[in-house]
mmCIF file of C-alpha atoms and ligand atoms in Angstrom:
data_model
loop_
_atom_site.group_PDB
_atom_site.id
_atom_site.type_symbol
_atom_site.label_atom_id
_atom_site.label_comp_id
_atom_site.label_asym_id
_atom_site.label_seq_id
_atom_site.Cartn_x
_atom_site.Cartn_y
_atom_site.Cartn_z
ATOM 1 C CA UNK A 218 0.000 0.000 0.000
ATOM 2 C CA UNK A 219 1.596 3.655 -0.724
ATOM 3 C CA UNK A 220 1.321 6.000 1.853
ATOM 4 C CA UNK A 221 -1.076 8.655 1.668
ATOM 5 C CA UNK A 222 -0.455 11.819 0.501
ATOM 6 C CA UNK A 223 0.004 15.572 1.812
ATOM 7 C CA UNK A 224 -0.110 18.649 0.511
ATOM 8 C CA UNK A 225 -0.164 22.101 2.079
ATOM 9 C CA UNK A 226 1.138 25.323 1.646
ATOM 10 C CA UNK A 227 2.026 29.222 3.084
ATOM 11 C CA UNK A 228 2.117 32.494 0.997
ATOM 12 C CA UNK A 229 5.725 33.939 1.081
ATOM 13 C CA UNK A 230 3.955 37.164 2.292
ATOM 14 C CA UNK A 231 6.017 38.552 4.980
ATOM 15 C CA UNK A 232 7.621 36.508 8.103
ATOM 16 C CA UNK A 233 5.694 33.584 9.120
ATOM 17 C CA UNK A 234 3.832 34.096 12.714
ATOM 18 C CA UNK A 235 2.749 31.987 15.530
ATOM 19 C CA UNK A 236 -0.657 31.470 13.593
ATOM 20 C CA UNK A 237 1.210 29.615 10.908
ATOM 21 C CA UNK A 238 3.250 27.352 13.428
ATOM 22 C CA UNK A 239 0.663 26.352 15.221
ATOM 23 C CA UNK A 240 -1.865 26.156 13.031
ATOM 24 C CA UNK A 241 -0.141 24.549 9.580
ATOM 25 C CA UNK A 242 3.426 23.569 9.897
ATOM 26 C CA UNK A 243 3.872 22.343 13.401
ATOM 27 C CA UNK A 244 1.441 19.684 12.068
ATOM 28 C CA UNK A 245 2.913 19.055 8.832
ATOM 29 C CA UNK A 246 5.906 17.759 11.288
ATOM 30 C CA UNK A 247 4.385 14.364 12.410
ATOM 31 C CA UNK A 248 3.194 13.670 9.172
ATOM 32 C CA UNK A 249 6.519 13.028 7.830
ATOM 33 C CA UNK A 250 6.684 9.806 9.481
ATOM 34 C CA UNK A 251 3.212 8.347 8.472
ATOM 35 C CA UNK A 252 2.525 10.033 4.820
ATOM 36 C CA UNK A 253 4.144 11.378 1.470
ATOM 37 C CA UNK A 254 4.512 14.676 1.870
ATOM 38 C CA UNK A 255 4.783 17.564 -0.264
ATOM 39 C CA UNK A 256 4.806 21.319 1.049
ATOM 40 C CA UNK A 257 5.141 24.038 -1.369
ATOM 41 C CA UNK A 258 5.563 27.836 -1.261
ATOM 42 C CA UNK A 259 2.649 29.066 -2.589
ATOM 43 C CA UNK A 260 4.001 32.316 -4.335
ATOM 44 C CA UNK A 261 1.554 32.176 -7.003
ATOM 45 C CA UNK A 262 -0.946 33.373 -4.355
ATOM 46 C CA UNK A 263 0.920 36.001 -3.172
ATOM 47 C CA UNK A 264 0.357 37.824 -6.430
ATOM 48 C CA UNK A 265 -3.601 38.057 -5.697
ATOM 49 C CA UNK A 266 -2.745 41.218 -3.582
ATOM 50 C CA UNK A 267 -0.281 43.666 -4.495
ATOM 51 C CA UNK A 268 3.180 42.741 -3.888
ATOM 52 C CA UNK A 269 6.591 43.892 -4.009
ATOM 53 C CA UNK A 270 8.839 42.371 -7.139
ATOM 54 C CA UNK A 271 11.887 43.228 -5.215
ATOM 55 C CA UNK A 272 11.135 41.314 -2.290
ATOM 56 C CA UNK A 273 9.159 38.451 -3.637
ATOM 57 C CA UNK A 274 11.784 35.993 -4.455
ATOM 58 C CA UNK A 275 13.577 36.569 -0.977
ATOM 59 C CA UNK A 276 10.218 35.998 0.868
ATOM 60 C CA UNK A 277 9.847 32.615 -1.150
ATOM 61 C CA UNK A 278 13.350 31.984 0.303
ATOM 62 C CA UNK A 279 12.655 33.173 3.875
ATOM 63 C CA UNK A 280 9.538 30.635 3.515
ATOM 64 C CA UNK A 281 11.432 28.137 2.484
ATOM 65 C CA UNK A 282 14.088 27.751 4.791
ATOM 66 C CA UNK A 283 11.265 28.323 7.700
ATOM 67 C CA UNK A 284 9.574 25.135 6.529
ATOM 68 C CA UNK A 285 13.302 23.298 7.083
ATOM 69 C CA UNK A 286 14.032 25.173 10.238
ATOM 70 C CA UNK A 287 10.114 24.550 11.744
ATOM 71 C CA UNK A 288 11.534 20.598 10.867
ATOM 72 C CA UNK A 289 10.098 20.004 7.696
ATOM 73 C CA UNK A 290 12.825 16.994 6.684
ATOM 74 C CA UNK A 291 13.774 17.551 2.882
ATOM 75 C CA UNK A 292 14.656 13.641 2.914
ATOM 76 C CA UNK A 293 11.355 12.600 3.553
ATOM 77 C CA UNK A 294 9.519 15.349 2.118
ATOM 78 C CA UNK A 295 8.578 17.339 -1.030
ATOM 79 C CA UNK A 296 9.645 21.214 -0.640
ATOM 80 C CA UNK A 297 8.763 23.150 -3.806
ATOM 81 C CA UNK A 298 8.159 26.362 -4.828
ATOM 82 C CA UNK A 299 4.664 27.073 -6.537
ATOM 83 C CA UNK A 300 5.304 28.450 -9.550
ATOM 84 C CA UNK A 301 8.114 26.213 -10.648
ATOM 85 C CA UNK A 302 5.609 23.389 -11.162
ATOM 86 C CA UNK A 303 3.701 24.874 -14.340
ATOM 87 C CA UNK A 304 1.325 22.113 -14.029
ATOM 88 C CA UNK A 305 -0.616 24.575 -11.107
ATOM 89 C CA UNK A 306 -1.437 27.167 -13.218
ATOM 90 C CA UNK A 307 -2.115 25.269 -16.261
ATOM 91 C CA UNK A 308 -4.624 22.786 -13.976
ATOM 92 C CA UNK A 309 -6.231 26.327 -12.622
ATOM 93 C CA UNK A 310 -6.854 27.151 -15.747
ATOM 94 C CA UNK A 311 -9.137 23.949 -16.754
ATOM 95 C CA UNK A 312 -11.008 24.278 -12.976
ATOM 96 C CA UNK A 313 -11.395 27.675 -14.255
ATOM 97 C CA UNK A 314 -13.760 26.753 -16.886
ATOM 98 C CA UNK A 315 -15.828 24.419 -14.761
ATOM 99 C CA UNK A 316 -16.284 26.397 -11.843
ATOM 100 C CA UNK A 317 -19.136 28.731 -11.168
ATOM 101 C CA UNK A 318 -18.707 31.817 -10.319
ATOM 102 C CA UNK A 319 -20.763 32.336 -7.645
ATOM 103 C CA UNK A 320 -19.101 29.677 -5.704
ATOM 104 C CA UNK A 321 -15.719 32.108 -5.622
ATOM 105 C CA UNK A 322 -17.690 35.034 -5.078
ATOM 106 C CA UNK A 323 -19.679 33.636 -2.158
ATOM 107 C CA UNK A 324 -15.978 32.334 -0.333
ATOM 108 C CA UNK A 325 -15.754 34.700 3.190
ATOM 109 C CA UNK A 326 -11.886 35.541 2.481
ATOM 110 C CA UNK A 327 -12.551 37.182 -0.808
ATOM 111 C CA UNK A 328 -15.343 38.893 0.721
ATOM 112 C CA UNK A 329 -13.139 40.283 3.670
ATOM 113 C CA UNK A 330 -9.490 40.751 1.680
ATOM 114 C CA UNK A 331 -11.629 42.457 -0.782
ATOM 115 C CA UNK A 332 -13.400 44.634 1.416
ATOM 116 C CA UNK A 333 -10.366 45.707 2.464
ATOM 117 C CA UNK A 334 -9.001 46.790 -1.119
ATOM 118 C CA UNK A 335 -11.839 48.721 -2.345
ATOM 119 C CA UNK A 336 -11.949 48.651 -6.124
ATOM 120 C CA UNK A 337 -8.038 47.434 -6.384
ATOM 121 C CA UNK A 338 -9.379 43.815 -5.979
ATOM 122 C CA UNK A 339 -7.959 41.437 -9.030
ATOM 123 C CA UNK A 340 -9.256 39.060 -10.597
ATOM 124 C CA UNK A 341 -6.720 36.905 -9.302
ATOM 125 C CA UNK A 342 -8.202 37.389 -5.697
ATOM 126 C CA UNK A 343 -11.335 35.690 -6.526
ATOM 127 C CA UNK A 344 -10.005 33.132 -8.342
ATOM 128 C CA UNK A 345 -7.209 32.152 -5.703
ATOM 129 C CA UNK A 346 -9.510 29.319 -4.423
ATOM 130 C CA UNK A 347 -9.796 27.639 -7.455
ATOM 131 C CA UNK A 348 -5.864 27.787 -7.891
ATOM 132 C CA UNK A 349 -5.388 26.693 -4.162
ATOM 133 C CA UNK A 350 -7.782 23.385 -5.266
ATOM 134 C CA UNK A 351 -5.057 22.930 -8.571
ATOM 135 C CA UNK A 352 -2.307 23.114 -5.975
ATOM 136 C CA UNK A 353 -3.900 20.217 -3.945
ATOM 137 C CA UNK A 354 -5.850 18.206 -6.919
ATOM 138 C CA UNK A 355 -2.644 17.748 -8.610
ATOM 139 C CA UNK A 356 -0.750 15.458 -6.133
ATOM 140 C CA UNK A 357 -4.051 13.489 -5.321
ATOM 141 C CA UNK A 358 -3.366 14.454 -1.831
ATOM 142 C CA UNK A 359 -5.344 12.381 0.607
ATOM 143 C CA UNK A 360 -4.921 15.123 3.438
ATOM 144 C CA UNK A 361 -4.298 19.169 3.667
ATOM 145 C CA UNK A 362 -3.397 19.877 7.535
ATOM 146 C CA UNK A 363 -4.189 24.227 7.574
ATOM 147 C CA UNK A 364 -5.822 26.554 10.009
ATOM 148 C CA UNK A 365 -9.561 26.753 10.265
ATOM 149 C CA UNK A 366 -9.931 29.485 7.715
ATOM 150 C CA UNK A 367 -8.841 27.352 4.967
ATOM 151 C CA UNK A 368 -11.886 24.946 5.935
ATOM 152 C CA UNK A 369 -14.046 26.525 3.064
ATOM 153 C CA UNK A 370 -11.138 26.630 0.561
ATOM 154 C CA UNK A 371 -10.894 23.040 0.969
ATOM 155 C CA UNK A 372 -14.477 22.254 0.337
ATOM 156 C CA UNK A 373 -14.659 24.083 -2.886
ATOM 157 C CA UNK A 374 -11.491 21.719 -3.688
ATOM 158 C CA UNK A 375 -13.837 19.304 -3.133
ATOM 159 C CA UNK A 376 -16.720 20.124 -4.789
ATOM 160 C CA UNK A 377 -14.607 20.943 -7.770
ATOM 161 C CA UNK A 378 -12.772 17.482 -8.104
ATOM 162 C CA UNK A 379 -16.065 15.930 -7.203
ATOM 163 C CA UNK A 380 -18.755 17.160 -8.616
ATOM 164 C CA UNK A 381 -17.405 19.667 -11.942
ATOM 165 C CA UNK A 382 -14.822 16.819 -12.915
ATOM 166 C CA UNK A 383 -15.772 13.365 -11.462
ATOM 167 C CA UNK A 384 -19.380 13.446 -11.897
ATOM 168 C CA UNK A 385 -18.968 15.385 -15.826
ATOM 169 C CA UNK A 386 -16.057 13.634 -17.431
ATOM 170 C CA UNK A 387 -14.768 10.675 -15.451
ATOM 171 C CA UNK A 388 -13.769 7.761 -18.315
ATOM 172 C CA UNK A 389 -15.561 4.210 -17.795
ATOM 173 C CA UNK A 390 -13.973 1.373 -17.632
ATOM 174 C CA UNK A 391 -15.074 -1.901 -19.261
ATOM 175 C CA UNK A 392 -17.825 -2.728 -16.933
ATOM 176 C CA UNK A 393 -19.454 0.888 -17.406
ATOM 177 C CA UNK A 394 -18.014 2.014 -14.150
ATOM 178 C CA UNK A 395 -16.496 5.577 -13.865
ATOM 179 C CA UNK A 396 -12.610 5.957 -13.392
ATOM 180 C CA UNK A 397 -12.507 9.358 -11.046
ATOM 181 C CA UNK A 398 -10.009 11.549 -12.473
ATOM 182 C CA UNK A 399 -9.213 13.357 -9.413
ATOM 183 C CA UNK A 400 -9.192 12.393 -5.675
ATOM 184 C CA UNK A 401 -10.988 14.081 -3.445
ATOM 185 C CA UNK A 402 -9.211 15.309 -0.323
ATOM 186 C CA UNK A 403 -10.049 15.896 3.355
ATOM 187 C CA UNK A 404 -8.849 18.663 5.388
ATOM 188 C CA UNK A 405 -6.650 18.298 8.129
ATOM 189 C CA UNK A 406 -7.990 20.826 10.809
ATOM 190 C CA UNK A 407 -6.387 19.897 14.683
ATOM 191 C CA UNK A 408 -8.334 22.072 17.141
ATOM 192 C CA UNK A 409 -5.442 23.133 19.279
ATOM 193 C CA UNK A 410 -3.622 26.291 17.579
ATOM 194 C CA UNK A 411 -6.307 26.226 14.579
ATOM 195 C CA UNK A 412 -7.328 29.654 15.428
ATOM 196 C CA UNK A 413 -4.499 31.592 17.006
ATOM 197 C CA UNK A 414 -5.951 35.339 17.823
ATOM 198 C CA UNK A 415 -4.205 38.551 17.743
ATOM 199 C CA UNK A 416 -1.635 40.133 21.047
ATOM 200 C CA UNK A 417 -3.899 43.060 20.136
ATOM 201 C CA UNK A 418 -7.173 41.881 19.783
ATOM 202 C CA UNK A 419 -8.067 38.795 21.270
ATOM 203 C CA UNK A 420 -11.105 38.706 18.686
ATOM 204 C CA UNK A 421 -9.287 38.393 15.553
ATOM 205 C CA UNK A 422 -7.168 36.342 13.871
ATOM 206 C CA UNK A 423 -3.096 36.625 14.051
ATOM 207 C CA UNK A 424 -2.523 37.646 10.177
ATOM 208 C CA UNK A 425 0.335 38.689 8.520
ATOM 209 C CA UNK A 426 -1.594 41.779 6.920
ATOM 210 C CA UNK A 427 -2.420 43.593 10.258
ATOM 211 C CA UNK A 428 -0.746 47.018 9.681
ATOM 212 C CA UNK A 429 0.020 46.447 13.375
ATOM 213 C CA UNK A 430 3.351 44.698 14.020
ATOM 214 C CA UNK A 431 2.897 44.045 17.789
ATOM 215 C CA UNK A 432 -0.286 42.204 16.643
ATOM 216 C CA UNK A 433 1.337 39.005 16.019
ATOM 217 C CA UNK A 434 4.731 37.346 16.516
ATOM 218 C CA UNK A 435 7.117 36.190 13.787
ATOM 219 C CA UNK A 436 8.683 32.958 14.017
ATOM 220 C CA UNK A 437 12.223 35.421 13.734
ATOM 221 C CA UNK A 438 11.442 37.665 16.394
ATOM 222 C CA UNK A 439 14.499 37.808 18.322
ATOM 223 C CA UNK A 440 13.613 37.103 22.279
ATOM 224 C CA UNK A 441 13.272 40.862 23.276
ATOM 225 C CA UNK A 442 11.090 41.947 20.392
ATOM 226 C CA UNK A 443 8.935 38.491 21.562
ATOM 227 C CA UNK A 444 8.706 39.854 24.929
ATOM 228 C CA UNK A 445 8.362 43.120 24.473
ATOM 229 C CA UNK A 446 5.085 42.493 22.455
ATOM 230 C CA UNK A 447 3.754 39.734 25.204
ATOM 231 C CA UNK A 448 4.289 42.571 27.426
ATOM 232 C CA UNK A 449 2.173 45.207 25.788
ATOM 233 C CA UNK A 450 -0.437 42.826 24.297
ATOM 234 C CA UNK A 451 -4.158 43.227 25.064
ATOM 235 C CA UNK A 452 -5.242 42.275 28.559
ATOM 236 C CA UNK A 453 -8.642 42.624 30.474
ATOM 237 C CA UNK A 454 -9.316 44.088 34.198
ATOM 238 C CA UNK A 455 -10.094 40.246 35.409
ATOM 239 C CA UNK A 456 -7.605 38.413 37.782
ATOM 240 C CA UNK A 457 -7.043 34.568 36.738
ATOM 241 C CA UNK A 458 -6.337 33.117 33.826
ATOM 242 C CA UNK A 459 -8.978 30.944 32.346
ATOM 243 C CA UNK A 460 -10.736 29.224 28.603
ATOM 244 C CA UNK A 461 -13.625 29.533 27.225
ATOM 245 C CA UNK A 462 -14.939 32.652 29.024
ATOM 246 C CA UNK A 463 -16.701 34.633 25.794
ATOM 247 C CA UNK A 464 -16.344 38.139 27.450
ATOM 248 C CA UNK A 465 -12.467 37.333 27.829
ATOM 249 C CA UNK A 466 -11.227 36.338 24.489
ATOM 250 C CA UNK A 467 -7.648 37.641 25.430
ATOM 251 C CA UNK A 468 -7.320 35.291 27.977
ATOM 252 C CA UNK A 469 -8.629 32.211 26.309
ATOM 253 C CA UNK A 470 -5.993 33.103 23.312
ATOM 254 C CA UNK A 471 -2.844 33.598 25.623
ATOM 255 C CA UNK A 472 -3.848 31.009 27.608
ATOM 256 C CA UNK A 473 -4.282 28.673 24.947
ATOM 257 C CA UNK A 474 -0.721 29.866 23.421
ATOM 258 C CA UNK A 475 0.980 29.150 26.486
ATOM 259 C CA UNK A 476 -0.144 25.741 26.654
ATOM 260 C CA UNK A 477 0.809 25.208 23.175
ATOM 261 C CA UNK A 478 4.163 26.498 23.533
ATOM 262 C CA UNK A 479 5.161 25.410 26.653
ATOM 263 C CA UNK A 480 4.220 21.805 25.849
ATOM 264 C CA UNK A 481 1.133 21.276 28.280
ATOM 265 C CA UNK A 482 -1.915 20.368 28.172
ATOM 266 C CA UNK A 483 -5.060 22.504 28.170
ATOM 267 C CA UNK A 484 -5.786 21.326 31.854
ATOM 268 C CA UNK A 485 -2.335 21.444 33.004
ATOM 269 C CA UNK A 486 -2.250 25.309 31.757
ATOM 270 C CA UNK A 487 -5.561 26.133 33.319
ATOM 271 C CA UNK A 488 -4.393 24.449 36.657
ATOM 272 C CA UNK A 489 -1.256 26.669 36.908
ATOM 273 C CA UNK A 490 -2.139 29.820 35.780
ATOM 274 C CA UNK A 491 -5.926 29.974 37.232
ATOM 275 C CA UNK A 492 -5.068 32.194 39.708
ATOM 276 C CA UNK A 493 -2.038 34.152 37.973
ATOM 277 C CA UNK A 494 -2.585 37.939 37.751
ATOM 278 C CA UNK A 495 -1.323 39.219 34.406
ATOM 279 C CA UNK A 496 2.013 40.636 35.798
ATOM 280 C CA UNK A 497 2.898 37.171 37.047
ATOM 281 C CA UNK A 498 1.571 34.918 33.729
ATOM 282 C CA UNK A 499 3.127 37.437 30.833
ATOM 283 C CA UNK A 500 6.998 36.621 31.701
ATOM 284 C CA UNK A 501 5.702 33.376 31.985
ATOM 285 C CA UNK A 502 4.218 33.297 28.684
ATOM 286 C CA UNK A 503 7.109 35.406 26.813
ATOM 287 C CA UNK A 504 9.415 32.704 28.242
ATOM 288 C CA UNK A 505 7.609 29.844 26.517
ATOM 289 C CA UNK A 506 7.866 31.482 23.545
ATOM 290 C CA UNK A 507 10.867 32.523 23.210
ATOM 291 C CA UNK A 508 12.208 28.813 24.181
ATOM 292 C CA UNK A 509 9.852 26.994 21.579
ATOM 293 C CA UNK A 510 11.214 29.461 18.910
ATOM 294 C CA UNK A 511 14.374 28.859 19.749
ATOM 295 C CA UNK A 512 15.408 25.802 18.035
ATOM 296 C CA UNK A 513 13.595 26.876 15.097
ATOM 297 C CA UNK A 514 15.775 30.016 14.765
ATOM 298 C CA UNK A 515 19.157 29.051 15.063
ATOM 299 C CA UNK A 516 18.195 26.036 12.641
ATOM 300 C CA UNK A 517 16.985 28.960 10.277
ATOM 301 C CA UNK A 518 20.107 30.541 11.051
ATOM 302 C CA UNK A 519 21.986 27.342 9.854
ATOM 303 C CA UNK A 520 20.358 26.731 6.534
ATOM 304 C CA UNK A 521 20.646 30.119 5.559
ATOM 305 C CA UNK A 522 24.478 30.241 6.070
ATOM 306 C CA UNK A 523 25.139 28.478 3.418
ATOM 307 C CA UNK A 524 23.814 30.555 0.155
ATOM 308 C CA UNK A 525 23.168 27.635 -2.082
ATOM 309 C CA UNK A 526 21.472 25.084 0.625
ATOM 310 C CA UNK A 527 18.002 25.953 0.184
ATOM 311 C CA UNK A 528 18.566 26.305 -3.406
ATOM 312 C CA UNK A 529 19.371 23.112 -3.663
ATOM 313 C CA UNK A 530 16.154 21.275 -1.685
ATOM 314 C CA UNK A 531 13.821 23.463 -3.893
ATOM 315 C CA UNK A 532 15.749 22.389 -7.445
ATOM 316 C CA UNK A 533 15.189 18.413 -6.059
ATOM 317 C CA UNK A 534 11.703 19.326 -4.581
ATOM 318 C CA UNK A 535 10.856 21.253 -8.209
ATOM 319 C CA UNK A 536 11.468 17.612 -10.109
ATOM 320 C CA UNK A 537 10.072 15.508 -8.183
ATOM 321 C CA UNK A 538 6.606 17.438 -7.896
ATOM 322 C CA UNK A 539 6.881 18.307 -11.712
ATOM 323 C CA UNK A 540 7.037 14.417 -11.860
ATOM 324 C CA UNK A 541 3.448 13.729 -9.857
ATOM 325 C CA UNK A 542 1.886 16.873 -11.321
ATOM 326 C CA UNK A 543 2.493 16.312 -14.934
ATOM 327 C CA UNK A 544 0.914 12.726 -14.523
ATOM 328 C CA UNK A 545 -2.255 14.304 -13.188
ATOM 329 C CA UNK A 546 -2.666 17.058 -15.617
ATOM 330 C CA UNK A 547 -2.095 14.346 -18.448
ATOM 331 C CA UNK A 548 -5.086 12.606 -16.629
ATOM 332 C CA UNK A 549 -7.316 15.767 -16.466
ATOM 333 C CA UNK A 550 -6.523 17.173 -20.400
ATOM 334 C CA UNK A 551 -7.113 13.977 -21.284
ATOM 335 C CA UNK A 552 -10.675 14.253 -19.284
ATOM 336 C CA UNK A 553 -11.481 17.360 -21.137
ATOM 337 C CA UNK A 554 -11.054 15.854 -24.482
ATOM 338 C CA UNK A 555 -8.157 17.631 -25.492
ATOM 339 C CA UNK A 556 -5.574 16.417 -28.614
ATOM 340 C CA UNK A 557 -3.045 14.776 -27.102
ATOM 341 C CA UNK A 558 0.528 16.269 -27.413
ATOM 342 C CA UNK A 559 3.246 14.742 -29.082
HETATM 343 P P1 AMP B 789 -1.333 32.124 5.122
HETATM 344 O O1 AMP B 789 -0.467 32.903 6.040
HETATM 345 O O2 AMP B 789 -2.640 32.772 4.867
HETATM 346 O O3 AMP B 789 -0.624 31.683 3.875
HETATM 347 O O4 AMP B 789 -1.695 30.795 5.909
HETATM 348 C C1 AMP B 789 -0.871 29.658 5.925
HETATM 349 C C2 AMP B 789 -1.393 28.594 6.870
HETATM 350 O O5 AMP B 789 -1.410 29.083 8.208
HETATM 351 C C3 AMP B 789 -2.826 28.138 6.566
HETATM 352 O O6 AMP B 789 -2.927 26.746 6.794
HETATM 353 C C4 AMP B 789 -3.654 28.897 7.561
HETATM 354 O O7 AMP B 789 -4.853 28.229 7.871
HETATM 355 C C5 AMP B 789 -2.720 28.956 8.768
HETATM 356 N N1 AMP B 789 -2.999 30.138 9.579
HETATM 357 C C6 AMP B 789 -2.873 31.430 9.207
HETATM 358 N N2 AMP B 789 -3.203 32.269 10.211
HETATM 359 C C7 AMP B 789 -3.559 31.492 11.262
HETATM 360 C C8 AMP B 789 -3.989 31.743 12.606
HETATM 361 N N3 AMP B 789 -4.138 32.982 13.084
HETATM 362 N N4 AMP B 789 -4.272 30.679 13.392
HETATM 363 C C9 AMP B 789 -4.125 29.415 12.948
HETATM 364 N N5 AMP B 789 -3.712 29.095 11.704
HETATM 365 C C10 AMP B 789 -3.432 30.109 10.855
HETATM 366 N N1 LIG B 790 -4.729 29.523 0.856
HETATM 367 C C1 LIG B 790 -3.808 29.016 1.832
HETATM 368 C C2 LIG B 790 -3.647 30.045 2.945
HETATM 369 O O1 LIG B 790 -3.630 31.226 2.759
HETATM 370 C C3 LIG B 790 -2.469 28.733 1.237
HETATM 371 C C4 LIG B 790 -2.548 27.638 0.240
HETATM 372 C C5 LIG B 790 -2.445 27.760 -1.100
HETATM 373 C C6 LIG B 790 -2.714 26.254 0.517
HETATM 374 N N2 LIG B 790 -2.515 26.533 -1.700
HETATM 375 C C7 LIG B 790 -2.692 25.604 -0.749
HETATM 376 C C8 LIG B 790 -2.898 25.535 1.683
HETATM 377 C C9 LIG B 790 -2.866 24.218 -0.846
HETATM 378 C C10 LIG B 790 -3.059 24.144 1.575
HETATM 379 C C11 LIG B 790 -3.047 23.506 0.319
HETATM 380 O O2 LIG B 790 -3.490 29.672 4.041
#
């Protein structure tokens, strides 16, 4: 039996944060052991917004070598950079023509990224679902471990493999029975560190768009920047430390952080820092981060002293994804009806 398979990816917009760890690629970890893996850069995405062409290609870097340092294993995984598979935007293209447009225009994070760009939005916003569904469709990936906003991105995927290919153009075989063309995937959504809140608002989401800096922490904050932050971030008037209290969402999110970073359970964090004032439980917190980031930055440190190392993982990542993705758009144009190329 081959392994499953599993595909996810992170825009190489600005430094990775705490969201990202905790909610994506501190679970992509443990999946080495037990699946094939494949974890690309998706830079192709990072277009839908406007970007900076000076800084785009370092930021894919930057990505990169965070997958490696977070202890993504390039021997037992796929690490690839987007848009050096052409199969993803060719395979967006045909989803293109089979998916309705009121299923993009209907998905929340348009709605709210466009909101916030007035009439600057691209077409490329709306139709960065349907490119995210190439990106997983492609690799028949079994399972996509992301946060809990991806949850509706991943059920368009879905839909599209299911019901626009599948159902309209799978090819029968002998018995009259239809051959899928695509596999349908299930998200991977853990409930611990799915939805990792803002230091500034404890009522939304750590993003790497908040104009606000001390909103979120970056995986390459260096220890006094990380405490600095914990230090100023939003608190409430209440003594005690405690989850699921809906009038105290800033406690429920630090809370929940420091359990996640120090290693403990949910319980085990309640337990100690019940009766913790804030003055007592922010040190405490700013301590536990700065110890699980750690490791991750002096291995960052590591694979980016040598110029050509990460280079070199996403040249051997490049083929062998070309390899799997090339199969599957074969499989799809051939679907569609198209000539075949020689
Ligand atoms: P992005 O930064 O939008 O490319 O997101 C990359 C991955 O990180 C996706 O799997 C997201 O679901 C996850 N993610 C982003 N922000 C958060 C957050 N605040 N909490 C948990 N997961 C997040
Ligand atoms: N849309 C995802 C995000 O912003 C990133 C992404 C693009 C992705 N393609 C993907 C995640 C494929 C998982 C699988 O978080």
């Amino acid at each position: 039996m081959p392994r499953p398979r599993v595909l996810s990816g992170v825009q190489p917009t600005g430094a990775l944060h705490l969201g990202n760890w905790l909610g994506a690629i501190r679970n992509w970890v443990a999946l080495q052991d037990s699946h094939d893996t494949y974890f690309c850069v998706v830079d192709l995405h990072a277009i839908t917004v406007p970007h900076d062409p000076a800084r785009l290609a370092e930021d894919t870097l930057t990505t990169a070598a965070l997958y490696l340092a977070c202890g993504i294993d390039p021997q037992r995984s796929t690490v690839f950079v987007q848009s050096h598979v052409s199969a993803h935007s060719e395979l967006a293209w045909l989803l293109n023509c089979v998916t309705p447009l009121n299923w993009l225009e209907r998905m929340i994070q348009f709605k709210e990224k466009a909101i916030k760009q007035g009439d600057q939005v691209s077409v490329g916003l709306l139709d960065y679902p349907v490119l995210m569904a190439a990106d997983i469709l492609l690799y028949d990936a079994d399972l996509v471990p992301v946060g809990e906003d991806q949850k509706q991105h991943l059920e368009l995927a879905r839909d599209i493999a299911q019901q626009r290919i599948n159902a309209r153009f799978a090819p029968r075989d002998a018995a009259g029975e239809p051959i899928p063309v695509l596999k349908v995937p299930e998200p991977l959504i853990l409930k611990d560190g799915a939805r990792v809140m803002g230091l500034t608002d404890g009522s939304s989401k750590m993003s790497k768009s908040d104009p606000n800096e001390g909103s979120r922490i970056s995986l390459l904050d260096p220890p006094e920047l990380i405490t600095k932050k914990i230090k100023r971030a939003k608190t409430d008037p209440t003594m005690g430390l405690e989850f699921g209290n809906p009038e105290r969402p800033e406690a429920d999110n630090l809370l929940g952080l420091y359990a996640l970073l120090a290693g403990k359970s949910r319980e085990q964090a309640s337990q100690e820092c019940g009766a913790m004032g804030w003055g007592t439980f922010k040190p405490l917190l700013a301590e536990a981060a700065v110890e699980a980031l750690r490791p991750v930055q002096e291995r960052y440190q590591q694979w980016r002293q040598d110029p050509g190392a990460v280079e070199a993982v996403l040249r051997d990542g490049q083929a062998q994804a070309a390899t799997v993705a090339e199969e599957t758009l074969d499989r799809v144009r051939q679907a569609l009806g198209f000539l075949p190329r020689s």
